[in-house]
Coordinates of C-alpha atoms in Angstrom, one line a residue:
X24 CA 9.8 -57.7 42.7
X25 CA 9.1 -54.2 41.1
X26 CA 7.3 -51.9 43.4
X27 CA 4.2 -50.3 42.8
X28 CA 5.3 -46.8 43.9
X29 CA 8.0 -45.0 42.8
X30 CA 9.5 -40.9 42.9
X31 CA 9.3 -39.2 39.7
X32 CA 11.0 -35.8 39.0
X33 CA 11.1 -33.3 36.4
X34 CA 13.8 -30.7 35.7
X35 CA 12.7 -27.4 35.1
X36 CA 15.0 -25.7 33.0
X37 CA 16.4 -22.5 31.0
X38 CA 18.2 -24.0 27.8
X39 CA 20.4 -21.4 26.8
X40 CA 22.5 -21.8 23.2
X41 CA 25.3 -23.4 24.4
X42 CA 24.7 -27.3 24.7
X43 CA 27.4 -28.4 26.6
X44 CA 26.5 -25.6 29.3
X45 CA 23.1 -27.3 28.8
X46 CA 24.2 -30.5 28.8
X47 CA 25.9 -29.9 32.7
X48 CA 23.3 -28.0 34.2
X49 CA 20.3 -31.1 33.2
X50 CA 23.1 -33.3 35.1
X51 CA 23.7 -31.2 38.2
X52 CA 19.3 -31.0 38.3
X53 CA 19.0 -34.4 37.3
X54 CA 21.9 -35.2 40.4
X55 CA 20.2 -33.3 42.9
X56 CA 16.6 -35.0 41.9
X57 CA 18.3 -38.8 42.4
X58 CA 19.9 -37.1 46.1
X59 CA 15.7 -36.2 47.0
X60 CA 15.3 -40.2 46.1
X61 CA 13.9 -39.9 42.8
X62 CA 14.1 -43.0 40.4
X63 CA 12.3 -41.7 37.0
X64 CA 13.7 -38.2 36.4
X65 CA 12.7 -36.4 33.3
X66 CA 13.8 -33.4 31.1
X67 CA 12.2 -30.8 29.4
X68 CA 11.9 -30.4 25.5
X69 CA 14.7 -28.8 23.8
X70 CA 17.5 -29.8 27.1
X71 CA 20.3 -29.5 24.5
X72 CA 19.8 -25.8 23.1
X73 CA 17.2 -23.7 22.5
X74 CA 17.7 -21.5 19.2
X75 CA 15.5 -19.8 17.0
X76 CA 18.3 -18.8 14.2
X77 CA 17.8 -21.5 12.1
X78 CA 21.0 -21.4 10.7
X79 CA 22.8 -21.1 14.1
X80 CA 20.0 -24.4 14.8
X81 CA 21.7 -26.7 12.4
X82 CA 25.3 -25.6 13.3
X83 CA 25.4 -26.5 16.3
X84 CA 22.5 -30.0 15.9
X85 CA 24.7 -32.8 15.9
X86 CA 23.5 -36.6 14.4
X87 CA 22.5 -39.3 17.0
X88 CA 26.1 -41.2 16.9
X89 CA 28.1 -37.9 17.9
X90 CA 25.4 -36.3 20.1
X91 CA 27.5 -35.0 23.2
X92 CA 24.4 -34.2 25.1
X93 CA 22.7 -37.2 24.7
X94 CA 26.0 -39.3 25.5
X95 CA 26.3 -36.9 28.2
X96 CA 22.8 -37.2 29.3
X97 CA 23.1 -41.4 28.8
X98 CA 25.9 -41.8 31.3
X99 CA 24.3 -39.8 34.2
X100 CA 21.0 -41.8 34.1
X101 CA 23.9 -45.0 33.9
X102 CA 26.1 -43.7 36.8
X103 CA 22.9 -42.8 39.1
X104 CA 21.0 -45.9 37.7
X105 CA 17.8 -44.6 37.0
X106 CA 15.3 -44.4 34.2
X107 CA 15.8 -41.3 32.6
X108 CA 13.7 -39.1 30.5
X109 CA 15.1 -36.9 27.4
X110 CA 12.1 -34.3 26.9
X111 CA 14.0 -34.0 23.4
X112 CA 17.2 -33.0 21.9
X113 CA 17.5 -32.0 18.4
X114 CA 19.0 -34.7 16.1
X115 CA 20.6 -34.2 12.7
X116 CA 18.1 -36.4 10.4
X117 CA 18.7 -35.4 6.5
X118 CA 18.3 -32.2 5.7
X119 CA 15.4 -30.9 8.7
X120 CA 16.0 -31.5 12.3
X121 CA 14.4 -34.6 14.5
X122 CA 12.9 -33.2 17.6
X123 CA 13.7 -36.4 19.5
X124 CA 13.2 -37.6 23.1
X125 CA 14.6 -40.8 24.8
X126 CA 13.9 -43.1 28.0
X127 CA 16.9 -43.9 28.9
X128 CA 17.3 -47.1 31.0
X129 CA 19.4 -47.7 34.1
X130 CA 22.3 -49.0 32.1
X131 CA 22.2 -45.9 30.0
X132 CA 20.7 -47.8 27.0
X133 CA 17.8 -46.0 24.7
X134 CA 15.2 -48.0 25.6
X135 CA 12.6 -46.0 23.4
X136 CA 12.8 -42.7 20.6
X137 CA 10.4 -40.5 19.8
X138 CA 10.1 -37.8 17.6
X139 CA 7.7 -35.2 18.0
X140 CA 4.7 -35.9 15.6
X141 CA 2.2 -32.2 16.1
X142 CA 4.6 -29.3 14.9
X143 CA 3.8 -25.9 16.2
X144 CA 3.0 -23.5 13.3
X145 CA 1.5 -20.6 14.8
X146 CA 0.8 -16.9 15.1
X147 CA -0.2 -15.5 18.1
X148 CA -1.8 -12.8 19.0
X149 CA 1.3 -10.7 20.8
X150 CA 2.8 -11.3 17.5
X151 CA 5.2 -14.2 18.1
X152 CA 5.3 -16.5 14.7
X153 CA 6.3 -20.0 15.3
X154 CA 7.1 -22.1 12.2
X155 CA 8.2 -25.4 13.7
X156 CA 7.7 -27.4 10.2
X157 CA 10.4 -24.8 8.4
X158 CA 13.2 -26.8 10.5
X159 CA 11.6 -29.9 11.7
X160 CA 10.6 -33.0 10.7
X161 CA 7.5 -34.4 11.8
X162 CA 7.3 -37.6 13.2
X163 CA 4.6 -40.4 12.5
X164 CA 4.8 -43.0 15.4
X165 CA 3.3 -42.9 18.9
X166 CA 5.8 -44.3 21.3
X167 CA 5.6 -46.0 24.5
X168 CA 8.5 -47.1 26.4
X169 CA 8.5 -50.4 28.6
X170 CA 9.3 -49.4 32.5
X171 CA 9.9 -51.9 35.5
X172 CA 6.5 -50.7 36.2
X173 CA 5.2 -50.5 33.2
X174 CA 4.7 -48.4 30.0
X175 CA 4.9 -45.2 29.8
X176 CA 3.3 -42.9 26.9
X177 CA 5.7 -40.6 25.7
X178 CA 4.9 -37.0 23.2
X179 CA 5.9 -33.8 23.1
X180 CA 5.0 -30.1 23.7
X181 CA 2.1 -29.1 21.3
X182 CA 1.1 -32.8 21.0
X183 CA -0.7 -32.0 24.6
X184 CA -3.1 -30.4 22.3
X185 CA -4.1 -33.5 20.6
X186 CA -6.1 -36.0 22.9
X187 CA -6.1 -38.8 20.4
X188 CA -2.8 -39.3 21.1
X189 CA -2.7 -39.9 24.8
X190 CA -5.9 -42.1 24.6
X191 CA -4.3 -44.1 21.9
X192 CA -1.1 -44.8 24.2
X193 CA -3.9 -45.6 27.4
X194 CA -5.8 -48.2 25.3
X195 CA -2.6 -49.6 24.6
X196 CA -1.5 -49.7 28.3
X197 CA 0.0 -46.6 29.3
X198 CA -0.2 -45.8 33.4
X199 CA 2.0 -42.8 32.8
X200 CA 1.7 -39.9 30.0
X201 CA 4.3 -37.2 29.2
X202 CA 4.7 -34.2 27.7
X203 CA 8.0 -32.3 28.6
X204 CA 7.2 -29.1 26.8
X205 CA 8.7 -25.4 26.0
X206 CA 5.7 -23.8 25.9
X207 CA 5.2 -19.9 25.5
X208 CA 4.6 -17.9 28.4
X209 CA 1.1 -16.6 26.1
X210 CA -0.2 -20.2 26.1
X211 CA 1.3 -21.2 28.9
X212 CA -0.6 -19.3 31.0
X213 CA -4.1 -19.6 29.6
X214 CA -3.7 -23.3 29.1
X215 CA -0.7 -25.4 30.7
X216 CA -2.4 -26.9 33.8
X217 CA -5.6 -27.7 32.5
X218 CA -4.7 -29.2 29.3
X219 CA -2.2 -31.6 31.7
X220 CA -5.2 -32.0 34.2
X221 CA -6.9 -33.2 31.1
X222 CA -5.5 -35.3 29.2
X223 CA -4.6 -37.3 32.9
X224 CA -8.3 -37.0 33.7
X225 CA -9.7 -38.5 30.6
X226 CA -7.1 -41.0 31.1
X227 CA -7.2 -42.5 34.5
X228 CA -3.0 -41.7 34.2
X229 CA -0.3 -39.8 35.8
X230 CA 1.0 -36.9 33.4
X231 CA 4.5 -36.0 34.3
X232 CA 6.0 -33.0 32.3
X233 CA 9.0 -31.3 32.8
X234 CA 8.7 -27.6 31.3
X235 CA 11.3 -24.8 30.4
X236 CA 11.0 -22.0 31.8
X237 CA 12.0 -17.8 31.8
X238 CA 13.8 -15.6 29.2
X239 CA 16.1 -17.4 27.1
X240 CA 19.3 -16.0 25.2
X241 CA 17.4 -16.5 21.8
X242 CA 14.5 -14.3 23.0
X243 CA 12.0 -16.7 23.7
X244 CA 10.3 -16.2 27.2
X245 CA 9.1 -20.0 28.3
X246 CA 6.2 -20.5 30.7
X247 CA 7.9 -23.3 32.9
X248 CA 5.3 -24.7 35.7
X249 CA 6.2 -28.4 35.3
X250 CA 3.4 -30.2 36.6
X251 CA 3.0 -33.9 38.2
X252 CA -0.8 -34.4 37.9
X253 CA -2.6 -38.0 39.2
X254 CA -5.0 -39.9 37.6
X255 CA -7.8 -37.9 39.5
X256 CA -6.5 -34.7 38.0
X257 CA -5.1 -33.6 41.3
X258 CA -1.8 -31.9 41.0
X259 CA 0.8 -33.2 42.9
X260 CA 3.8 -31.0 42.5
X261 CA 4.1 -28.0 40.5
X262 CA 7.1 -25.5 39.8
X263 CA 7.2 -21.4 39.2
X264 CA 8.8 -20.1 36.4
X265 CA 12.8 -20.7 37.7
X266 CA 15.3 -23.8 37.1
X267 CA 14.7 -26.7 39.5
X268 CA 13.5 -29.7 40.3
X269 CA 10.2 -30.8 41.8
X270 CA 9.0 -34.8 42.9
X271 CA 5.9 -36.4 43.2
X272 CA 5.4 -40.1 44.1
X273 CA 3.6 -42.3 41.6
X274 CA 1.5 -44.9 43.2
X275 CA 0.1 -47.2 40.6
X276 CA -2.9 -47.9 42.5
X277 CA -4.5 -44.5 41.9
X278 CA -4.2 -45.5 38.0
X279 CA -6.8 -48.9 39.2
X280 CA -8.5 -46.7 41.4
X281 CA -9.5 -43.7 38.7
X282 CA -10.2 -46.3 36.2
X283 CA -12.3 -47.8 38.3
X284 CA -14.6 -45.3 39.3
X285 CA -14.5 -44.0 35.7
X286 CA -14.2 -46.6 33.3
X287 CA -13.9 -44.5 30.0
X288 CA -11.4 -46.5 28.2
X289 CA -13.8 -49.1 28.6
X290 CA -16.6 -47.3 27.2
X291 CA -15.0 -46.0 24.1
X292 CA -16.9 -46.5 21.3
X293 CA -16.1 -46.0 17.2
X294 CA -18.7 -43.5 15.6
X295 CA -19.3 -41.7 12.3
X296 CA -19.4 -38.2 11.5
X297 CA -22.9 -37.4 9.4
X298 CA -23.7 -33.7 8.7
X299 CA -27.5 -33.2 8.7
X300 CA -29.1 -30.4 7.3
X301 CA -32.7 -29.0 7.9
X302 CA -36.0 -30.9 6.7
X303 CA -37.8 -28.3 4.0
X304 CA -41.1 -29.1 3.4
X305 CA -42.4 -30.9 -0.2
X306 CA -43.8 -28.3 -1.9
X307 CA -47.0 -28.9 -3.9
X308 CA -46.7 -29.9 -7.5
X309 CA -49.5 -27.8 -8.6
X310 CA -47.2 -24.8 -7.5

């Protein structure tokens, strides 16, 4: 019988451009995660490589079949037998790039895909310009991944921005939501935690996201702070800004327990949208 507790982990990392260096530092982390008896261990977006040259991007992406980190990635979750979590790796798919994640099982089959659906075209106010849509290619599915103890609700990064998401994957049975992210140190800081706290809050769900984090050899600077928040919206394990690991325990109780005591997904209710605009008074016709 499946217990109803279980360690998760995330590993906090600093993706550089080279994937295989990649590739061995998310095993070594995701190694020394399994030796601090975790048995879900997930990693953040972008694990493989993180480039902004586009044209250095789609040199080194490689297709599904002959992705070395992914088989690289698949065999460690195989030889440690755990469930593992891909935040994503870009795939080869046509001519953009799939920003894919995978749950890997203990067998190191992909039990579930992924591809990040909200792509992140932005310009910030220090100036950074983030065009996500130039390279990528948007995905249309929702994903949740079956789990010995149950499913878990996978997304991506700047999909944490986009509740509708997470509630869909609830309704439809999530106890755990994800969102391994690279996020920028900007938004990072004015909005990491409690967008996490949120969308576990509204919920009644654990939100486990593993984060990148630092200065990175393209020039990005990554806000890290993965995060292992409870269904209460308590945080349960947090990291800095450095490569690591950090490890919560998952109890599936609390998920009863806050859905209990606030039975939203209940209480959700379909609506229309009517814009009203101000009464004027009839004037009379003799005017």
């Amino acid at each position: 019988m499946t217990s109803t507790r279980f360690i998760a982990a995330c590993v906090q990392m600093r993706s550089s451009r080279d994937p295989l260096r990649n590739r061995d530092d998310a095993v070594r982390m995701i190694g020394e995660a399994v030796a601090q008896g975790a048995q879900f261990v997930q990693t953040p977006e972008v694990t493989n490589l993180c480039e902004r040259d586009t044209r250095r991007l789609r040199e080194t992406c490689q297709t599904e079949a002959e992705h070395e980190v992914l088989a690289g990635l698949r065999e460690a979750a195989r030889d440690r037998k755990i469930w593992l979590q891909i935040g994503s790796v870009s795939v080869k798919a046509g001519e953009k790039i799939a920003n894919r994640a995978y749950m890997i099982d203990p067998e190191g089959n992909i039990a579930a895909r992924y591809d990040k659906i909200h792509l992140f075209d932005v310009d910030l106010p220090n100036g950074e310009t983030w065009r996500e849509s130039n390279t990528f290619s948007g995905g249309a599915e929702a994903a949740l991944a079956e789990t010995p103890w149950g499913l878990v609700g996978m997304s991506i990064c700047y999909d944490v921005r986009f509740p509708y998401l997470y509630r869909a994957e609830a309704e439809a049975g999530a106890f755990m939501l994800t969102a391994p992210a690279c996020f920028t140190r900007q938004t990072g800081e004015a909005h990491w935690q409690v967008l996490q706290r949120a969308r576990a809050i509204e919920n009644g769900a654990f939100m486990v996201s593993a984060a990148q984090g630092g200065v990175h050899e393209d020039g990005r600077e990554s806000y890290g702070h993965s995060i292992i928040v409870d269904p209460w919206g308590r945080v349960l394990a947090e990291a800095g800004n450095e490569p690591g690991v950090i490890l919560a325990e998952i109890d599936l109780a609390e998920v009863a327990n806050a859905r209990a005591r606030i039975p939203s997904l209940r209480h959700t209710r379909s609506f229309a949208v009517e814009t009203w605009q101000a009464e004027r008074p009839q004037r009379d016709a003799a005017e």
